[in-house]
PDB file of C-alpha atoms in Angstrom:
ATOM      1  CA  GLN U   1      25.243 -70.666 -12.746  1.00  0.00           C
ATOM      2  CA  THR U   2      25.311 -74.087 -14.271  1.00  0.00           C
ATOM      3  CA  VAL U   3      21.693 -75.671 -14.101  1.00  0.00           C
ATOM      4  CA  VAL U   4      21.209 -79.468 -14.650  1.00  0.00           C
ATOM      5  CA  THR U   5      18.183 -80.197 -16.879  1.00  0.00           C
ATOM      6  CA  GLN U   6      15.700 -83.194 -16.578  1.00  0.00           C
ATOM      7  CA  GLU U   7      12.423 -83.604 -18.316  1.00  0.00           C
ATOM      8  CA  PRO U   8       9.779 -82.668 -15.718  1.00  0.00           C
ATOM      9  CA  SER U   9       7.558 -85.545 -16.486  1.00  0.00           C
ATOM     10  CA  PHE U  10       7.283 -88.588 -18.839  1.00  0.00           C
ATOM     11  CA  SER U  11       4.760 -91.232 -19.267  1.00  0.00           C
ATOM     12  CA  VAL U  12       5.336 -94.820 -20.344  1.00  0.00           C
ATOM     13  CA  SER U  13       3.049 -97.857 -20.949  1.00  0.00           C
ATOM     14  CA  PRO U  14       3.481-100.938 -19.031  1.00  0.00           C
ATOM     15  CA  GLY U  15       6.070-103.073 -20.871  1.00  0.00           C
ATOM     16  CA  GLY U  16       7.253-100.059 -22.959  1.00  0.00           C
ATOM     17  CA  THR U  17      10.690 -98.346 -22.986  1.00  0.00           C
ATOM     18  CA  VAL U  18      11.556 -94.768 -21.749  1.00  0.00           C
ATOM     19  CA  THR U  19      14.511 -92.834 -21.697  1.00  0.00           C
ATOM     20  CA  LEU U  20      15.010 -90.047 -19.259  1.00  0.00           C
ATOM     21  CA  THR U  21      17.971 -87.451 -19.865  1.00  0.00           C
ATOM     22  CA  CYS U  22      20.224 -85.231 -17.917  1.00  0.00           C
ATOM     23  CA  GLY U  23      21.611 -82.247 -19.505  1.00  0.00           C
ATOM     24  CA  LEU U  24      23.357 -79.124 -18.831  1.00  0.00           C
ATOM     25  CA  THR U  25      22.171 -75.530 -19.631  1.00  0.00           C
ATOM     26  CA  SER U  26      25.697 -74.861 -20.633  1.00  0.00           C
ATOM     27  CA  GLY U  27      27.935 -77.409 -22.235  1.00  0.00           C
ATOM     28  CA  SER U  28      27.819 -81.227 -22.580  1.00  0.00           C
ATOM     29  CA  VAL U  29      27.297 -83.996 -20.084  1.00  0.00           C
ATOM     30  CA  SER U  30      30.235 -86.556 -20.222  1.00  0.00           C
ATOM     31  CA  SER U  31      31.501 -89.424 -18.111  1.00  0.00           C
ATOM     32  CA  SER U  32      33.757 -87.118 -16.353  1.00  0.00           C
ATOM     33  CA  TYR U  33      30.964 -85.774 -14.339  1.00  0.00           C
ATOM     34  CA  TYR U  34      30.231 -89.195 -13.115  1.00  0.00           C
ATOM     35  CA  PRO U  35      26.528 -89.040 -13.614  1.00  0.00           C
ATOM     36  CA  THR U  36      24.403 -90.812 -11.126  1.00  0.00           C
ATOM     37  CA  TRP U  37      20.597 -91.730 -11.125  1.00  0.00           C
ATOM     38  CA  TYR U  38      18.494 -92.157  -8.048  1.00  0.00           C
ATOM     39  CA  GLN U  39      14.846 -93.303  -7.941  1.00  0.00           C
ATOM     40  CA  GLN U  40      12.585 -91.678  -5.191  1.00  0.00           C
ATOM     41  CA  THR U  41       9.103 -92.728  -4.124  1.00  0.00           C
ATOM     42  CA  PRO U  42       6.976 -90.446  -1.969  1.00  0.00           C
ATOM     43  CA  GLY U  43       8.100 -90.461   1.671  1.00  0.00           C
ATOM     44  CA  GLN U  44      11.166 -92.345   1.075  1.00  0.00           C
ATOM     45  CA  ALA U  45      14.914 -91.502   0.806  1.00  0.00           C
ATOM     46  CA  PRO U  46      16.416 -91.790  -2.706  1.00  0.00           C
ATOM     47  CA  ARG U  47      17.823 -95.081  -3.852  1.00  0.00           C
ATOM     48  CA  THR U  48      20.695 -95.411  -6.275  1.00  0.00           C
ATOM     49  CA  LEU U  49      19.982 -97.215  -9.726  1.00  0.00           C
ATOM     50  CA  ILE U  50      23.029 -96.179 -11.824  1.00  0.00           C
ATOM     51  CA  TYR U  51      26.388 -94.514 -11.041  1.00  0.00           C
ATOM     52  CA  ASN U  52      29.595 -93.690 -12.922  1.00  0.00           C
ATOM     53  CA  THR U  53      27.266 -93.256 -16.052  1.00  0.00           C
ATOM     54  CA  LYS U  54      26.380 -97.008 -16.535  1.00  0.00           C
ATOM     55  CA  THR U  55      27.186 -99.003 -13.564  1.00  0.00           C
ATOM     56  CA  ARG U  56      24.101-100.534 -12.058  1.00  0.00           C
ATOM     57  CA  SER U  57      23.849-100.449  -8.298  1.00  0.00           C
ATOM     58  CA  SER U  58      23.402-103.644  -6.328  1.00  0.00           C
ATOM     59  CA  GLY U  59      20.190-105.273  -6.536  1.00  0.00           C
ATOM     60  CA  VAL U  60      18.904-102.974  -9.487  1.00  0.00           C
ATOM     61  CA  PRO U  61      16.944-104.867 -11.974  1.00  0.00           C
ATOM     62  CA  ASP U  62      18.811-104.919 -15.421  1.00  0.00           C
ATOM     63  CA  ARG U  63      15.935-103.189 -17.095  1.00  0.00           C
ATOM     64  CA  PHE U  64      17.525-100.052 -15.863  1.00  0.00           C
ATOM     65  CA  SER U  65      20.452 -98.914 -17.856  1.00  0.00           C
ATOM     66  CA  GLY U  66      22.730 -95.689 -18.093  1.00  0.00           C
ATOM     67  CA  SER U  67      24.534 -94.171 -20.943  1.00  0.00           C
ATOM     68  CA  ILE U  68      25.675 -90.986 -22.624  1.00  0.00           C
ATOM     69  CA  LEU U  69      23.289 -89.904 -25.515  1.00  0.00           C
ATOM     70  CA  GLY U  70      24.645 -87.037 -27.502  1.00  0.00           C
ATOM     71  CA  ASN U  71      25.403 -84.467 -25.110  1.00  0.00           C
ATOM     72  CA  LYS U  72      23.358 -85.937 -22.087  1.00  0.00           C
ATOM     73  CA  ALA U  73      23.393 -88.650 -19.618  1.00  0.00           C
ATOM     74  CA  ALA U  74      20.533 -90.916 -20.115  1.00  0.00           C
ATOM     75  CA  LEU U  75      18.550 -93.526 -18.031  1.00  0.00           C
ATOM     76  CA  THR U  76      16.677 -96.127 -19.883  1.00  0.00           C
ATOM     77  CA  ILE U  77      14.039 -98.315 -18.480  1.00  0.00           C
ATOM     78  CA  THR U  78      13.315-101.107 -20.880  1.00  0.00           C
ATOM     79  CA  GLY U  79      10.038-103.183 -20.205  1.00  0.00           C
ATOM     80  CA  ALA U  80       8.523-100.574 -17.568  1.00  0.00           C
ATOM     81  CA  GLN U  81       6.500-101.988 -14.683  1.00  0.00           C
ATOM     82  CA  ALA U  82       3.985-100.341 -12.466  1.00  0.00           C
ATOM     83  CA  ASP U  83       6.298-100.031  -9.578  1.00  0.00           C
ATOM     84  CA  ASP U  84       8.639 -98.012 -11.910  1.00  0.00           C
ATOM     85  CA  GLU U  85       6.324 -95.230 -11.241  1.00  0.00           C
ATOM     86  CA  SER U  86       8.622 -92.835  -9.229  1.00  0.00           C
ATOM     87  CA  ASP U  87      10.633 -89.644  -9.390  1.00  0.00           C
ATOM     88  CA  TYR U  88      14.058 -89.942 -10.973  1.00  0.00           C
ATOM     89  CA  TYR U  89      16.943 -87.684 -10.258  1.00  0.00           C
ATOM     90  CA  CYS U  90      20.173 -87.285 -11.956  1.00  0.00           C
ATOM     91  CA  VAL U  91      23.453 -85.863 -10.267  1.00  0.00           C
ATOM     92  CA  LEU U  92      26.477 -84.468 -11.624  1.00  0.00           C
ATOM     93  CA  TYR U  93      29.805 -83.897 -10.101  1.00  0.00           C
ATOM     94  CA  LEU U  94      30.625 -80.519 -11.731  1.00  0.00           C
ATOM     95  CA  ALA U  95      33.822 -79.628  -9.794  1.00  0.00           C
ATOM     96  CA  THR U  96      35.844 -80.342  -6.761  1.00  0.00           C
ATOM     97  CA  GLY U  97      33.470 -80.730  -3.983  1.00  0.00           C
ATOM     98  CA  TYR U  98      30.510 -79.629  -5.962  1.00  0.00           C
ATOM     99  CA  TRP U  99      27.504 -81.587  -6.922  1.00  0.00           C
ATOM    100  CA  VAL U 100      24.348 -80.467  -8.621  1.00  0.00           C
ATOM    101  CA  PHE U 101      20.926 -82.410  -8.992  1.00  0.00           C
ATOM    102  CA  GLY U 102      18.635 -81.979 -11.778  1.00  0.00           C
ATOM    103  CA  GLY U 103      15.011 -81.035 -11.017  1.00  0.00           C
ATOM    104  CA  GLY U 104      13.897 -84.581 -11.326  1.00  0.00           C
ATOM    105  CA  THR U 105      11.483 -86.368 -13.495  1.00  0.00           C
ATOM    106  CA  LYS U 106       8.171 -87.763 -12.549  1.00  0.00           C
ATOM    107  CA  LEU U 107       7.591 -90.944 -14.288  1.00  0.00           C
ATOM    108  CA  THR U 108       3.936 -92.199 -14.840  1.00  0.00           C
ATOM    109  CA  VAL U 109       3.412 -95.552 -15.904  1.00  0.00           C
ATOM    110  CA  LEU U 110       0.003 -96.167 -17.509  1.00  0.00           C
TER     111      LEU U 110
ATOM    112  CA  GLN B   1      24.321-102.679   8.245  1.00  0.00           C
ATOM    113  CA  VAL B   2      24.899 -98.897   7.503  1.00  0.00           C
ATOM    114  CA  GLN B   3      22.567 -96.723   9.515  1.00  0.00           C
ATOM    115  CA  LEU B   4      22.131 -92.970   9.344  1.00  0.00           C
ATOM    116  CA  VAL B   5      19.874 -91.346  11.753  1.00  0.00           C
ATOM    117  CA  GLU B   6      19.082 -87.586  11.788  1.00  0.00           C
ATOM    118  CA  SER B   7      17.943 -85.544  14.551  1.00  0.00           C
ATOM    119  CA  GLY B   8      17.392 -82.019  15.529  1.00  0.00           C
ATOM    120  CA  GLY B   9      14.644 -80.778  13.097  1.00  0.00           C
ATOM    121  CA  GLY B  10      11.941 -78.680  13.911  1.00  0.00           C
ATOM    122  CA  VAL B  11      10.227 -75.340  13.531  1.00  0.00           C
ATOM    123  CA  VAL B  12      12.298 -72.159  13.726  1.00  0.00           C
ATOM    124  CA  GLN B  13      11.766 -68.609  13.179  1.00  0.00           C
ATOM    125  CA  PRO B  14      13.254 -66.753  10.057  1.00  0.00           C
ATOM    126  CA  GLY B  15      16.712 -65.513  11.043  1.00  0.00           C
ATOM    127  CA  GLY B  16      17.145 -68.149  13.689  1.00  0.00           C
ATOM    128  CA  SER B  17      19.355 -70.956  14.135  1.00  0.00           C
ATOM    129  CA  LEU B  18      19.376 -74.953  14.173  1.00  0.00           C
ATOM    130  CA  ARG B  19      21.700 -77.551  14.645  1.00  0.00           C
ATOM    131  CA  LEU B  20      20.823 -81.129  12.723  1.00  0.00           C
ATOM    132  CA  SER B  21      22.920 -84.081  13.890  1.00  0.00           C
ATOM    133  CA  CYS B  22      23.390 -87.479  12.017  1.00  0.00           C
ATOM    134  CA  ALA B  23      24.352 -90.541  13.879  1.00  0.00           C
ATOM    135  CA  ALA B  24      26.269 -93.076  11.757  1.00  0.00           C
ATOM    136  CA  SER B  25      26.704 -96.897  12.421  1.00  0.00           C
ATOM    137  CA  GLY B  26      27.692 -99.915  10.387  1.00  0.00           C
ATOM    138  CA  PHE B  27      30.594 -98.555   8.630  1.00  0.00           C
ATOM    139  CA  THR B  28      34.081 -97.008   9.651  1.00  0.00           C
ATOM    140  CA  PHE B  29      32.645 -93.344   9.747  1.00  0.00           C
ATOM    141  CA  SER B  30      36.253 -91.853   9.860  1.00  0.00           C
ATOM    142  CA  THR B  31      37.083 -93.287   6.383  1.00  0.00           C
ATOM    143  CA  TYR B  32      34.200 -91.726   4.323  1.00  0.00           C
ATOM    144  CA  GLY B  33      33.244 -88.363   3.323  1.00  0.00           C
ATOM    145  CA  MET B  34      29.958 -87.277   4.339  1.00  0.00           C
ATOM    146  CA  HIS B  35      26.930 -85.133   2.861  1.00  0.00           C
ATOM    147  CA  TRP B  36      23.797 -83.284   3.748  1.00  0.00           C
ATOM    148  CA  VAL B  37      21.215 -83.071   0.824  1.00  0.00           C
ATOM    149  CA  ARG B  38      17.955 -81.263   1.391  1.00  0.00           C
ATOM    150  CA  GLN B  39      14.567 -81.455  -0.392  1.00  0.00           C
ATOM    151  CA  ALA B  40      12.050 -78.682   0.075  1.00  0.00           C
ATOM    152  CA  PRO B  41       8.224 -79.812   0.193  1.00  0.00           C
ATOM    153  CA  GLY B  42       7.165 -81.061  -3.101  1.00  0.00           C
ATOM    154  CA  LYS B  43      10.456 -80.090  -4.714  1.00  0.00           C
ATOM    155  CA  GLY B  44      13.645 -81.796  -6.059  1.00  0.00           C
ATOM    156  CA  LEU B  45      16.790 -82.921  -4.335  1.00  0.00           C
ATOM    157  CA  GLU B  46      19.404 -80.147  -3.478  1.00  0.00           C
ATOM    158  CA  TRP B  47      23.010 -81.177  -2.641  1.00  0.00           C
ATOM    159  CA  THR B  48      23.836 -78.869   0.359  1.00  0.00           C
ATOM    160  CA  ALA B  49      27.129 -79.660   1.903  1.00  0.00           C
ATOM    161  CA  PHE B  50      29.964 -82.137   1.948  1.00  0.00           C
ATOM    162  CA  ILE B  51      32.854 -82.858   4.509  1.00  0.00           C
ATOM    163  CA  ARG B  52      35.978 -84.728   3.904  1.00  0.00           C
ATOM    164  CA  ILE B  53      37.214 -87.387   6.096  1.00  0.00           C
ATOM    165  CA  ASP B  54      39.557 -85.258   8.026  1.00  0.00           C
ATOM    166  CA  GLY B  55      36.853 -82.704   8.703  1.00  0.00           C
ATOM    167  CA  GLN B  56      39.173 -79.830   7.238  1.00  0.00           C
ATOM    168  CA  ASN B  57      37.890 -79.558   3.900  1.00  0.00           C
ATOM    169  CA  LYS B  58      34.166 -78.524   3.459  1.00  0.00           C
ATOM    170  CA  TYR B  59      32.053 -77.609   0.575  1.00  0.00           C
ATOM    171  CA  TYR B  60      28.645 -76.016   0.336  1.00  0.00           C
ATOM    172  CA  THR B  61      25.970 -75.092  -2.405  1.00  0.00           C
ATOM    173  CA  ASP B  62      26.031 -71.451  -3.064  1.00  0.00           C
ATOM    174  CA  SER B  63      22.647 -70.643  -1.518  1.00  0.00           C
ATOM    175  CA  VAL B  64      23.875 -71.698   2.106  1.00  0.00           C
ATOM    176  CA  LYS B  65      27.535 -70.648   1.912  1.00  0.00           C
ATOM    177  CA  GLY B  66      28.300 -68.208   5.035  1.00  0.00           C
ATOM    178  CA  ARG B  67      25.211 -69.341   6.762  1.00  0.00           C
ATOM    179  CA  PHE B  68      25.527 -73.248   7.132  1.00  0.00           C
ATOM    180  CA  THR B  69      28.576 -75.086   8.714  1.00  0.00           C
ATOM    181  CA  ILE B  70      29.180 -78.757   8.361  1.00  0.00           C
ATOM    182  CA  PHE B  71      30.936 -80.621  11.070  1.00  0.00           C
ATOM    183  CA  ARG B  72      31.987 -84.054  11.948  1.00  0.00           C
ATOM    184  CA  ASP B  73      33.324 -85.945  15.108  1.00  0.00           C
ATOM    185  CA  ASN B  74      34.972 -89.044  14.259  1.00  0.00           C
ATOM    186  CA  SER B  75      35.429 -90.070  17.749  1.00  0.00           C
ATOM    187  CA  LYS B  76      31.523 -90.086  18.107  1.00  0.00           C
ATOM    188  CA  ASN B  77      30.563 -91.032  14.575  1.00  0.00           C
ATOM    189  CA  THR B  78      28.457 -87.868  14.149  1.00  0.00           C
ATOM    190  CA  LEU B  79      27.808 -85.437  11.419  1.00  0.00           C
ATOM    191  CA  ASP B  80      26.380 -82.031  12.133  1.00  0.00           C
ATOM    192  CA  LEU B  81      24.892 -79.299  10.195  1.00  0.00           C
ATOM    193  CA  GLN B  82      24.889 -75.835  11.846  1.00  0.00           C
ATOM    194  CA  MET B  83      22.311 -73.649  10.296  1.00  0.00           C
ATOM    195  CA  ASN B  84      22.241 -70.007  10.908  1.00  0.00           C
ATOM    196  CA  SER B  85      20.288 -67.064   9.465  1.00  0.00           C
ATOM    197  CA  LEU B  86      17.489 -69.377   8.434  1.00  0.00           C
ATOM    198  CA  ARG B  87      15.178 -68.373   5.664  1.00  0.00           C
ATOM    199  CA  PRO B  88      11.799 -69.658   4.673  1.00  0.00           C
ATOM    200  CA  GLU B  89      13.395 -71.188   1.466  1.00  0.00           C
ATOM    201  CA  ASP B  90      15.407 -73.271   3.828  1.00  0.00           C
ATOM    202  CA  THR B  91      12.457 -75.376   4.823  1.00  0.00           C
ATOM    203  CA  ALA B  92      13.120 -78.794   3.672  1.00  0.00           C
ATOM    204  CA  ILE B  93      13.601 -82.325   4.797  1.00  0.00           C
ATOM    205  CA  TYR B  94      17.312 -82.634   5.277  1.00  0.00           C
ATOM    206  CA  TYR B  95      19.057 -86.183   4.450  1.00  0.00           C
ATOM    207  CA  CYS B  96      22.317 -87.192   5.796  1.00  0.00           C
ATOM    208  CA  ALA B  97      24.232 -89.183   3.097  1.00  0.00           C
ATOM    209  CA  LYS B  98      27.489 -91.109   3.039  1.00  0.00           C
ATOM    210  CA  ASP B  99      29.802 -90.629   0.190  1.00  0.00           C
ATOM    211  CA  SER B 100      30.637 -93.911  -1.473  1.00  0.00           C
ATOM    212  CA  GLY B 101      34.441 -93.179  -1.620  1.00  0.00           C
ATOM    213  CA  SER B 102      34.416 -93.713  -5.267  1.00  0.00           C
ATOM    214  CA  TYR B 103      32.682 -92.114  -8.307  1.00  0.00           C
ATOM    215  CA  TYR B 104      31.529 -89.121  -6.461  1.00  0.00           C
ATOM    216  CA  ARG B 105      28.245 -90.683  -5.282  1.00  0.00           C
ATOM    217  CA  PHE B 106      26.047 -90.791  -2.267  1.00  0.00           C
ATOM    218  CA  ASP B 107      25.505 -94.663  -1.499  1.00  0.00           C
ATOM    219  CA  TYR B 108      23.425 -94.584   1.806  1.00  0.00           C
ATOM    220  CA  TRP B 109      20.959 -92.053   2.921  1.00  0.00           C
ATOM    221  CA  GLY B 110      19.190 -91.387   6.295  1.00  0.00           C
ATOM    222  CA  GLN B 111      15.372 -91.243   6.361  1.00  0.00           C
ATOM    223  CA  GLY B 112      15.613 -87.392   6.572  1.00  0.00           C
ATOM    224  CA  ILE B 113      14.564 -84.845   9.056  1.00  0.00           C
ATOM    225  CA  LEU B 114      12.081 -81.804   8.599  1.00  0.00           C
ATOM    226  CA  VAL B 115      13.315 -78.303   9.220  1.00  0.00           C
ATOM    227  CA  THR B 116      10.621 -75.594   8.991  1.00  0.00           C
ATOM    228  CA  VAL B 117      11.587 -71.981   9.042  1.00  0.00           C
ATOM    229  CA  SER B 118       8.270 -69.876   9.620  1.00  0.00           C
ATOM    230  CA  SER B 119       7.006 -67.189  11.793  1.00  0.00           C
TER     231      SER B 119
END
């Protein structure tokens, strides 16, 4: 069974830069898995940040960027702000009609 | 604007059944695939089921195969999830989500509905 991996938690200072990653227990993440990143705050539905590896969703600040780093998808936040403190999820399209979310990263800004 | 409103949640005993519904508006429902995504309390997101536009092709995560069935009614703009043989581990907020039609992503989400499986 393929598992999508994310760091359980991360901490960044205000104004700092952080890179969250999204990997696979077996194999490498590539753009052919159409990595998408979602941000979720408590009690709210997820919000799309990045899709198709690096395309920013409408209204998303340009301090959020997506890429492939090595064998993982990556979400980089440059110039972190207090309201970036959220849970971040990646999801990969692994096969026809089959999506798998990572376990999520809880980002703390302090 | 796109709206997705889930209903039908509640408390059900293990082994029981429940049917969730999602009312869609603000877009041409019949031209987009639709998903259910769930989130157990304090846990991460789990893609659960997907149905293509014609309602014939359906896909499920392994843990619900044979127990859950996704349906859609393009004449009523509704998406359903029939959940049978429910287990305590099915306890979650269930989100209805619209497929974007490109790049295999979910572009709009409902606010979610809570399903609790407990005796």
